[in-house]
Amino acid sequence: ILATLARYPLIELTRERVREIVDAFGPDSDRAEGVLARAALLGVQFEEGALRAAAGADAPLVDQVLDSVLLHGLVRAEGDGRYRFDHRGVQEHLLSRIQNLVDRDTVLRETADGLFAFYGRIRADVAVRAALLLRRAGERERAYTTIFRATRAFGRAFETQRALHEHELTRRWLATDDVKAPDARLAELAMNEGYVAYFALRYDDALAALGRAEAAYAELGDEVMVARCRCFVASVWFYQDRFRDSEARAKESIEQASKNDPGRAVTGLFAAHLLAQHAGLRGDFEAALRWQLDVSEYAAASGKLWREAFALLKIADLELVLGRVDDAERHFDEAVAGIHAV
């Protein structure tokens, strides 16, 4: 073995082994290499289910390709459908070959879609990996949409440093793409900055960023997002104990809401939730419940099941406070069913 390594460095042995594996598939060699490329894009360790989801039209070749790389010792099985490249150099070599693939962009795009298909769309780390692949595939709008969503998810989970990292990555993309105002992506960048600052309890920074976002959306003529920015400011004021300002702004925002338009419904659910909080602070739990029922209707109109489930949990809480145990139990069960549906 030592004599062989002396004559053929590891990278050369890896190249030769990969060539042998790919060439053995004859007329399907390009497709086989596409499967290997997808495995490498999934990571040093990858799951068979994720590879199948990413393989697209080449899925029928997955079993044969896995058998071949296992036989040649390039990959080892770790149980429960998990595999690992025997050496990071193997994965790196396969990644280096992707640039020359005939269907390079398809491989990148289908790997991104496979990540979502296998792991779902909730995990922020998965969204970041998918966004990077989509950008390499030339699907920049999808990449922006995905990285924006990931940033907010990290912020919501109080993973502030990770959220800021993805925020700066997005800023670099925008600079590289020479994006100039007015542009909705710049407005959303400012909105996300406010979002992350809000969850990090940096309320003054949140207000400054939301002010920039509102101005950017106003320049674009996007009344829906202007209203949402203004409603978001009301939430920040609430946690700054500026209750009078917060409630007045929430009432103003509810006037801009609609249960017949998904975008305006989102503003409505935030505003109604805030008004429910204000009513609760005053001890008016009947009013809080009425507003929270309104939140549920706005959530349903927004088309997002998880928002509706969250609203139902709040309704159940208020019904317990009011002694309506049967109603609380019914709404709690509905909320749990909605969460499972997500």
PDB file of N, CA and C in Angstrom, residues 46-128:
ATOM      1  N   PHE A  46     -23.951  11.909   4.157  1.00  0.00           N
ATOM      2  CA  PHE A  46     -25.234  12.185   3.518  1.00  0.00           C
ATOM      3  C   PHE A  46     -26.195  11.039   3.786  1.00  0.00           C
ATOM      4  N   GLU A  47     -27.475  11.331   3.599  1.00  0.00           N
ATOM      5  CA  GLU A  47     -28.509  10.328   3.819  1.00  0.00           C
ATOM      6  C   GLU A  47     -29.046   9.837   2.481  1.00  0.00           C
ATOM      7  N   GLU A  48     -29.293   8.551   2.419  1.00  0.00           N
ATOM      8  CA  GLU A  48     -29.777   7.956   1.174  1.00  0.00           C
ATOM      9  C   GLU A  48     -31.089   8.604   0.726  1.00  0.00           C
ATOM     10  N   GLY A  49     -31.970   8.877   1.681  1.00  0.00           N
ATOM     11  CA  GLY A  49     -33.241   9.500   1.335  1.00  0.00           C
ATOM     12  C   GLY A  49     -33.062  10.861   0.696  1.00  0.00           C
ATOM     13  N   ALA A  50     -32.104  11.642   1.217  1.00  0.00           N
ATOM     14  CA  ALA A  50     -31.832  12.960   0.647  1.00  0.00           C
ATOM     15  C   ALA A  50     -31.263  12.828  -0.759  1.00  0.00           C
ATOM     16  N   LEU A  51     -30.393  11.821  -0.953  1.00  0.00           N
ATOM     17  CA  LEU A  51     -29.807  11.607  -2.278  1.00  0.00           C
ATOM     18  C   LEU A  51     -30.890  11.219  -3.280  1.00  0.00           C
ATOM     19  N   ARG A  52     -31.786  10.353  -2.866  1.00  0.00           N
ATOM     20  CA  ARG A  52     -32.873   9.957  -3.777  1.00  0.00           C
ATOM     21  C   ARG A  52     -33.749  11.161  -4.125  1.00  0.00           C
ATOM     22  N   ALA A  53     -34.028  11.996  -3.124  1.00  0.00           N
ATOM     23  CA  ALA A  53     -34.857  13.178  -3.362  1.00  0.00           C
ATOM     24  C   ALA A  53     -34.163  14.161  -4.296  1.00  0.00           C
ATOM     25  N   ALA A  54     -32.823  14.194  -4.221  1.00  0.00           N
ATOM     26  CA  ALA A  54     -32.059  15.139  -5.042  1.00  0.00           C
ATOM     27  C   ALA A  54     -31.759  14.613  -6.436  1.00  0.00           C
ATOM     28  N   ALA A  55     -31.951  13.312  -6.640  1.00  0.00           N
ATOM     29  CA  ALA A  55     -31.475  12.686  -7.880  1.00  0.00           C
ATOM     30  C   ALA A  55     -32.328  12.993  -9.105  1.00  0.00           C
ATOM     31  N   GLY A  56     -33.549  13.462  -8.899  1.00  0.00           N
ATOM     32  CA  GLY A  56     -34.389  13.812 -10.037  1.00  0.00           C
ATOM     33  C   GLY A  56     -34.612  12.634 -10.963  1.00  0.00           C
ATOM     34  N   ALA A  57     -34.431  12.866 -12.266  1.00  0.00           N
ATOM     35  CA  ALA A  57     -34.643  11.810 -13.264  1.00  0.00           C
ATOM     36  C   ALA A  57     -33.614  10.693 -13.158  1.00  0.00           C
ATOM     37  N   ASP A  58     -32.506  10.955 -12.426  1.00  0.00           N
ATOM     38  CA  ASP A  58     -31.460   9.932 -12.285  1.00  0.00           C
ATOM     39  C   ASP A  58     -31.679   9.029 -11.073  1.00  0.00           C
ATOM     40  N   ALA A  59     -32.810   9.176 -10.378  1.00  0.00           N
ATOM     41  CA  ALA A  59     -33.075   8.383  -9.179  1.00  0.00           C
ATOM     42  C   ALA A  59     -32.944   6.869  -9.397  1.00  0.00           C
ATOM     43  N   PRO A  60     -33.349   6.326 -10.572  1.00  0.00           N
ATOM     44  CA  PRO A  60     -33.204   4.874 -10.762  1.00  0.00           C
ATOM     45  C   PRO A  60     -31.766   4.370 -10.674  1.00  0.00           C
ATOM     46  N   LEU A  61     -30.795   5.271 -10.829  1.00  0.00           N
ATOM     47  CA  LEU A  61     -29.384   4.857 -10.783  1.00  0.00           C
ATOM     48  C   LEU A  61     -28.787   4.889  -9.377  1.00  0.00           C
ATOM     49  N   VAL A  62     -29.527   5.407  -8.405  1.00  0.00           N
ATOM     50  CA  VAL A  62     -28.960   5.609  -7.068  1.00  0.00           C
ATOM     51  C   VAL A  62     -28.439   4.306  -6.474  1.00  0.00           C
ATOM     52  N   ASP A  63     -29.233   3.237  -6.545  1.00  0.00           N
ATOM     53  CA  ASP A  63     -28.792   1.963  -5.960  1.00  0.00           C
ATOM     54  C   ASP A  63     -27.503   1.468  -6.596  1.00  0.00           C
ATOM     55  N   GLN A  64     -27.434   1.529  -7.932  1.00  0.00           N
ATOM     56  CA  GLN A  64     -26.232   1.050  -8.626  1.00  0.00           C
ATOM     57  C   GLN A  64     -25.011   1.894  -8.282  1.00  0.00           C
ATOM     58  N   VAL A  65     -25.186   3.205  -8.221  1.00  0.00           N
ATOM     59  CA  VAL A  65     -24.056   4.086  -7.909  1.00  0.00           C
ATOM     60  C   VAL A  65     -23.575   3.840  -6.487  1.00  0.00           C
ATOM     61  N   LEU A  66     -24.508   3.723  -5.531  1.00  0.00           N
ATOM     62  CA  LEU A  66     -24.109   3.465  -4.151  1.00  0.00           C
ATOM     63  C   LEU A  66     -23.386   2.123  -4.034  1.00  0.00           C
ATOM     64  N   ASP A  67     -23.907   1.111  -4.708  1.00  0.00           N
ATOM     65  CA  ASP A  67     -23.238  -0.202  -4.670  1.00  0.00           C
ATOM     66  C   ASP A  67     -21.812  -0.090  -5.203  1.00  0.00           C
ATOM     67  N   SER A  68     -21.639   0.669  -6.266  1.00  0.00           N
ATOM     68  CA  SER A  68     -20.325   0.788  -6.893  1.00  0.00           C
ATOM     69  C   SER A  68     -19.330   1.508  -5.996  1.00  0.00           C
ATOM     70  N   VAL A  69     -19.740   2.647  -5.414  1.00  0.00           N
ATOM     71  CA  VAL A  69     -18.793   3.399  -4.570  1.00  0.00           C
ATOM     72  C   VAL A  69     -18.505   2.658  -3.265  1.00  0.00           C
ATOM     73  N   LEU A  70     -19.473   1.891  -2.795  1.00  0.00           N
ATOM     74  CA  LEU A  70     -19.224   1.066  -1.608  1.00  0.00           C
ATOM     75  C   LEU A  70     -18.218  -0.031  -1.936  1.00  0.00           C
ATOM     76  N   LEU A  71     -18.397  -0.666  -3.089  1.00  0.00           N
ATOM     77  CA  LEU A  71     -17.499  -1.742  -3.516  1.00  0.00           C
ATOM     78  C   LEU A  71     -16.076  -1.237  -3.700  1.00  0.00           C
ATOM     79  N   HIS A  72     -15.931  -0.020  -4.225  1.00  0.00           N
ATOM     80  CA  HIS A  72     -14.596   0.535  -4.478  1.00  0.00           C
ATOM     81  C   HIS A  72     -14.012   1.254  -3.248  1.00  0.00           C
ATOM     82  N   GLY A  73     -14.767   1.277  -2.163  1.00  0.00           N
ATOM     83  CA  GLY A  73     -14.224   1.842  -0.926  1.00  0.00           C
ATOM     84  C   GLY A  73     -14.204   3.357  -0.869  1.00  0.00           C
ATOM     85  N   LEU A  74     -14.930   4.039  -1.756  1.00  0.00           N
ATOM     86  CA  LEU A  74     -14.961   5.505  -1.713  1.00  0.00           C
ATOM     87  C   LEU A  74     -15.972   6.024  -0.697  1.00  0.00           C
ATOM     88  N   VAL A  75     -16.947   5.195  -0.377  1.00  0.00           N
ATOM     89  CA  VAL A  75     -18.005   5.555   0.573  1.00  0.00           C
ATOM     90  C   VAL A  75     -18.191   4.375   1.511  1.00  0.00           C
ATOM     91  N   ARG A  76     -18.532   4.673   2.757  1.00  0.00           N
ATOM     92  CA  ARG A  76     -18.861   3.589   3.684  1.00  0.00           C
ATOM     93  C   ARG A  76     -20.252   3.823   4.279  1.00  0.00           C
ATOM     94  N   ALA A  77     -20.953   2.728   4.520  1.00  0.00           N
ATOM     95  CA  ALA A  77     -22.286   2.794   5.105  1.00  0.00           C
ATOM     96  C   ALA A  77     -22.159   2.906   6.621  1.00  0.00           C
ATOM     97  N   GLU A  78     -22.986   3.811   7.206  1.00  0.00           N
ATOM     98  CA  GLU A  78     -22.931   4.009   8.653  1.00  0.00           C
ATOM     99  C   GLU A  78     -24.213   3.552   9.341  1.00  0.00           C
ATOM    100  N   GLY A  79     -25.105   2.936   8.584  1.00  0.00           N
ATOM    101  CA  GLY A  79     -26.342   2.443   9.167  1.00  0.00           C
ATOM    102  C   GLY A  79     -27.467   3.458   9.109  1.00  0.00           C
ATOM    103  N   ASP A  80     -28.706   2.973   9.170  1.00  0.00           N
ATOM    104  CA  ASP A  80     -29.902   3.827   9.156  1.00  0.00           C
ATOM    105  C   ASP A  80     -29.955   4.720   7.925  1.00  0.00           C
ATOM    106  N   GLY A  81     -29.450   4.199   6.797  1.00  0.00           N
ATOM    107  CA  GLY A  81     -29.534   4.969   5.560  1.00  0.00           C
ATOM    108  C   GLY A  81     -28.533   6.101   5.446  1.00  0.00           C
ATOM    109  N   ARG A  82     -27.530   6.108   6.318  1.00  0.00           N
ATOM    110  CA  ARG A  82     -26.511   7.161   6.282  1.00  0.00           C
ATOM    111  C   ARG A  82     -25.220   6.628   5.666  1.00  0.00           C
ATOM    112  N   TYR A  83     -24.569   7.489   4.906  1.00  0.00           N
ATOM    113  CA  TYR A  83     -23.312   7.135   4.253  1.00  0.00           C
ATOM    114  C   TYR A  83     -22.296   8.251   4.492  1.00  0.00           C
ATOM    115  N   ARG A  84     -21.018   7.897   4.370  1.00  0.00           N
ATOM    116  CA  ARG A  84     -19.953   8.891   4.548  1.00  0.00           C
ATOM    117  C   ARG A  84     -18.854   8.608   3.533  1.00  0.00           C
ATOM    118  N   PHE A  85     -18.381   9.677   2.904  1.00  0.00           N
ATOM    119  CA  PHE A  85     -17.222   9.526   2.024  1.00  0.00           C
ATOM    120  C   PHE A  85     -16.041   9.077   2.873  1.00  0.00           C
ATOM    121  N   ASP A  86     -15.294   8.118   2.368  1.00  0.00           N
ATOM    122  CA  ASP A  86     -14.210   7.534   3.142  1.00  0.00           C
ATOM    123  C   ASP A  86     -13.131   8.556   3.477  1.00  0.00           C
ATOM    124  N   HIS A  87     -13.011   9.555   2.623  1.00  0.00           N
ATOM    125  CA  HIS A  87     -12.013  10.601   2.844  1.00  0.00           C
ATOM    126  C   HIS A  87     -12.570  11.904   2.282  1.00  0.00           C
ATOM    127  N   ARG A  88     -12.324  12.990   2.990  1.00  0.00           N
ATOM    128  CA  ARG A  88     -12.835  14.279   2.511  1.00  0.00           C
ATOM    129  C   ARG A  88     -12.319  14.594   1.111  1.00  0.00           C
ATOM    130  N   GLY A  89     -11.115  14.080   0.792  1.00  0.00           N
ATOM    131  CA  GLY A  89     -10.554  14.320  -0.537  1.00  0.00           C
ATOM    132  C   GLY A  89     -11.416  13.744  -1.648  1.00  0.00           C
ATOM    133  N   VAL A  90     -12.139  12.661  -1.355  1.00  0.00           N
ATOM    134  CA  VAL A  90     -13.033  12.070  -2.353  1.00  0.00           C
ATOM    135  C   VAL A  90     -14.167  13.049  -2.653  1.00  0.00           C
ATOM    136  N   GLN A  91     -14.789  13.561  -1.583  1.00  0.00           N
ATOM    137  CA  GLN A  91     -15.870  14.525  -1.782  1.00  0.00           C
ATOM    138  C   GLN A  91     -15.373  15.766  -2.506  1.00  0.00           C
ATOM    139  N   GLU A  92     -14.205  16.274  -2.100  1.00  0.00           N
ATOM    140  CA  GLU A  92     -13.668  17.489  -2.723  1.00  0.00           C
ATOM    141  C   GLU A  92     -13.379  17.277  -4.204  1.00  0.00           C
ATOM    142  N   HIS A  93     -12.884  16.095  -4.544  1.00  0.00           N
ATOM    143  CA  HIS A  93     -12.614  15.812  -5.964  1.00  0.00           C
ATOM    144  C   HIS A  93     -13.920  15.797  -6.760  1.00  0.00           C
ATOM    145  N   LEU A  94     -14.947  15.166  -6.222  1.00  0.00           N
ATOM    146  CA  LEU A  94     -16.238  15.131  -6.921  1.00  0.00           C
ATOM    147  C   LEU A  94     -16.807  16.543  -7.073  1.00  0.00           C
ATOM    148  N   LEU A  95     -16.639  17.373  -6.040  1.00  0.00           N
ATOM    149  CA  LEU A  95     -17.112  18.754  -6.133  1.00  0.00           C
ATOM    150  C   LEU A  95     -16.360  19.521  -7.221  1.00  0.00           C
ATOM    151  N   SER A  96     -15.080  19.226  -7.349  1.00  0.00           N
ATOM    152  CA  SER A  96     -14.275  19.936  -8.354  1.00  0.00           C
ATOM    153  C   SER A  96     -14.692  19.584  -9.772  1.00  0.00           C
ATOM    154  N   ARG A  97     -15.335  18.437  -9.953  1.00  0.00           N
ATOM    155  CA  ARG A  97     -15.759  17.995 -11.288  1.00  0.00           C
ATOM    156  C   ARG A  97     -17.111  18.581 -11.704  1.00  0.00           C
ATOM    157  N   ILE A  98     -17.838  19.134 -10.749  1.00  0.00           N
ATOM    158  CA  ILE A  98     -19.197  19.608 -11.038  1.00  0.00           C
ATOM    159  C   ILE A  98     -19.197  20.695 -12.100  1.00  0.00           C
ATOM    160  N   GLN A  99     -18.195  21.563 -12.062  1.00  0.00           N
ATOM    161  CA  GLN A  99     -18.143  22.678 -13.008  1.00  0.00           C
ATOM    162  C   GLN A  99     -18.172  22.198 -14.457  1.00  0.00           C
ATOM    163  N   ASN A 100     -17.691  20.996 -14.709  1.00  0.00           N
ATOM    164  CA  ASN A 100     -17.616  20.483 -16.084  1.00  0.00           C
ATOM    165  C   ASN A 100     -18.800  19.601 -16.486  1.00  0.00           C
ATOM    166  N   LEU A 101     -19.758  19.426 -15.574  1.00  0.00           N
ATOM    167  CA  LEU A 101     -20.914  18.610 -15.904  1.00  0.00           C
ATOM    168  C   LEU A 101     -21.774  19.285 -16.972  1.00  0.00           C
ATOM    169  N   VAL A 102     -22.273  18.490 -17.895  1.00  0.00           N
ATOM    170  CA  VAL A 102     -23.139  19.023 -18.941  1.00  0.00           C
ATOM    171  C   VAL A 102     -24.405  19.624 -18.341  1.00  0.00           C
ATOM    172  N   ASP A 103     -24.958  18.958 -17.323  1.00  0.00           N
ATOM    173  CA  ASP A 103     -26.196  19.417 -16.693  1.00  0.00           C
ATOM    174  C   ASP A 103     -25.924  20.015 -15.311  1.00  0.00           C
ATOM    175  N   ARG A 104     -24.826  20.760 -15.203  1.00  0.00           N
ATOM    176  CA  ARG A 104     -24.383  21.321 -13.927  1.00  0.00           C
ATOM    177  C   ARG A 104     -25.503  22.053 -13.188  1.00  0.00           C
ATOM    178  N   ASP A 105     -26.178  22.979 -13.862  1.00  0.00           N
ATOM    179  CA  ASP A 105     -27.197  23.781 -13.183  1.00  0.00           C
ATOM    180  C   ASP A 105     -28.371  22.926 -12.724  1.00  0.00           C
ATOM    181  N   THR A 106     -28.704  21.920 -13.517  1.00  0.00           N
ATOM    182  CA  THR A 106     -29.783  21.009 -13.127  1.00  0.00           C
ATOM    183  C   THR A 106     -29.400  20.243 -11.869  1.00  0.00           C
ATOM    184  N   VAL A 107     -28.171  19.762 -11.803  1.00  0.00           N
ATOM    185  CA  VAL A 107     -27.698  19.026 -10.630  1.00  0.00           C
ATOM    186  C   VAL A 107     -27.768  19.912  -9.384  1.00  0.00           C
ATOM    187  N   LEU A 108     -27.324  21.145  -9.516  1.00  0.00           N
ATOM    188  CA  LEU A 108     -27.343  22.066  -8.373  1.00  0.00           C
ATOM    189  C   LEU A 108     -28.773  22.368  -7.935  1.00  0.00           C
ATOM    190  N   ARG A 109     -29.635  22.652  -8.907  1.00  0.00           N
ATOM    191  CA  ARG A 109     -31.023  22.996  -8.582  1.00  0.00           C
ATOM    192  C   ARG A 109     -31.749  21.810  -7.958  1.00  0.00           C
ATOM    193  N   GLU A 110     -31.570  20.621  -8.544  1.00  0.00           N
ATOM    194  CA  GLU A 110     -32.271  19.448  -8.016  1.00  0.00           C
ATOM    195  C   GLU A 110     -31.745  19.036  -6.642  1.00  0.00           C
ATOM    196  N   THR A 111     -30.487  19.319  -6.363  1.00  0.00           N
ATOM    197  CA  THR A 111     -29.970  19.036  -5.023  1.00  0.00           C
ATOM    198  C   THR A 111     -30.617  19.967  -4.007  1.00  0.00           C
ATOM    199  N   ALA A 112     -30.765  21.237  -4.379  1.00  0.00           N
ATOM    200  CA  ALA A 112     -31.461  22.187  -3.498  1.00  0.00           C
ATOM    201  C   ALA A 112     -32.893  21.742  -3.248  1.00  0.00           C
ATOM    202  N   ASP A 113     -33.589  21.385  -4.316  1.00  0.00           N
ATOM    203  CA  ASP A 113     -34.976  20.934  -4.177  1.00  0.00           C
ATOM    204  C   ASP A 113     -35.060  19.641  -3.372  1.00  0.00           C
ATOM    205  N   GLY A 114     -34.046  18.778  -3.536  1.00  0.00           N
ATOM    206  CA  GLY A 114     -34.012  17.535  -2.774  1.00  0.00           C
ATOM    207  C   GLY A 114     -33.855  17.773  -1.284  1.00  0.00           C
ATOM    208  N   LEU A 115     -33.061  18.769  -0.926  1.00  0.00           N
ATOM    209  CA  LEU A 115     -32.913  19.124   0.490  1.00  0.00           C
ATOM    210  C   LEU A 115     -34.263  19.495   1.090  1.00  0.00           C
ATOM    211  N   PHE A 116     -35.023  20.312   0.368  1.00  0.00           N
ATOM    212  CA  PHE A 116     -36.339  20.712   0.861  1.00  0.00           C
ATOM    213  C   PHE A 116     -37.297  19.527   0.904  1.00  0.00           C
ATOM    214  N   ALA A 117     -37.247  18.691  -0.138  1.00  0.00           N
ATOM    215  CA  ALA A 117     -38.163  17.557  -0.207  1.00  0.00           C
ATOM    216  C   ALA A 117     -37.926  16.578   0.938  1.00  0.00           C
ATOM    217  N   PHE A 118     -36.657  16.385   1.317  1.00  0.00           N
ATOM    218  CA  PHE A 118     -36.333  15.388   2.336  1.00  0.00           C
ATOM    219  C   PHE A 118     -36.400  15.958   3.754  1.00  0.00           C
ATOM    220  N   TYR A 119     -35.858  17.168   3.938  1.00  0.00           N
ATOM    221  CA  TYR A 119     -35.774  17.735   5.285  1.00  0.00           C
ATOM    222  C   TYR A 119     -36.898  18.715   5.605  1.00  0.00           C
ATOM    223  N   GLY A 120     -37.677  19.105   4.608  1.00  0.00           N
ATOM    224  CA  GLY A 120     -38.728  20.086   4.823  1.00  0.00           C
ATOM    225  C   GLY A 120     -38.200  21.513   4.717  1.00  0.00           C
ATOM    226  N   ARG A 121     -39.105  22.475   4.845  1.00  0.00           N
ATOM    227  CA  ARG A 121     -38.746  23.882   4.646  1.00  0.00           C
ATOM    228  C   ARG A 121     -38.643  24.676   5.939  1.00  0.00           C
ATOM    229  N   ILE A 122     -38.708  23.988   7.065  1.00  0.00           N
ATOM    230  CA  ILE A 122     -38.690  24.701   8.344  1.00  0.00           C
ATOM    231  C   ILE A 122     -37.270  24.988   8.811  1.00  0.00           C
ATOM    232  N   ARG A 123     -36.355  24.051   8.608  1.00  0.00           N
ATOM    233  CA  ARG A 123     -34.994  24.201   9.141  1.00  0.00           C
ATOM    234  C   ARG A 123     -34.220  25.290   8.422  1.00  0.00           C
ATOM    235  N   ALA A 124     -33.724  26.251   9.199  1.00  0.00           N
ATOM    236  CA  ALA A 124     -32.994  27.374   8.608  1.00  0.00           C
ATOM    237  C   ALA A 124     -31.667  26.930   8.012  1.00  0.00           C
ATOM    238  N   ASP A 125     -30.989  25.957   8.642  1.00  0.00           N
ATOM    239  CA  ASP A 125     -29.699  25.511   8.117  1.00  0.00           C
ATOM    240  C   ASP A 125     -29.856  24.855   6.748  1.00  0.00           C
ATOM    241  N   VAL A 126     -30.953  24.129   6.568  1.00  0.00           N
ATOM    242  CA  VAL A 126     -31.235  23.511   5.270  1.00  0.00           C
ATOM    243  C   VAL A 126     -31.508  24.601   4.230  1.00  0.00           C
ATOM    244  N   ALA A 127     -32.251  25.625   4.623  1.00  0.00           N
ATOM    245  CA  ALA A 127     -32.560  26.717   3.698  1.00  0.00           C
ATOM    246  C   ALA A 127     -31.292  27.425   3.226  1.00  0.00           C
ATOM    247  N   VAL A 128     -30.325  27.616   4.122  1.00  0.00           N
ATOM    248  CA  VAL A 128     -29.074  28.267   3.731  1.00  0.00           C
ATOM    249  C   VAL A 128     -28.329  27.418   2.706  1.00  0.00           C
TER     250      VAL A 128
END
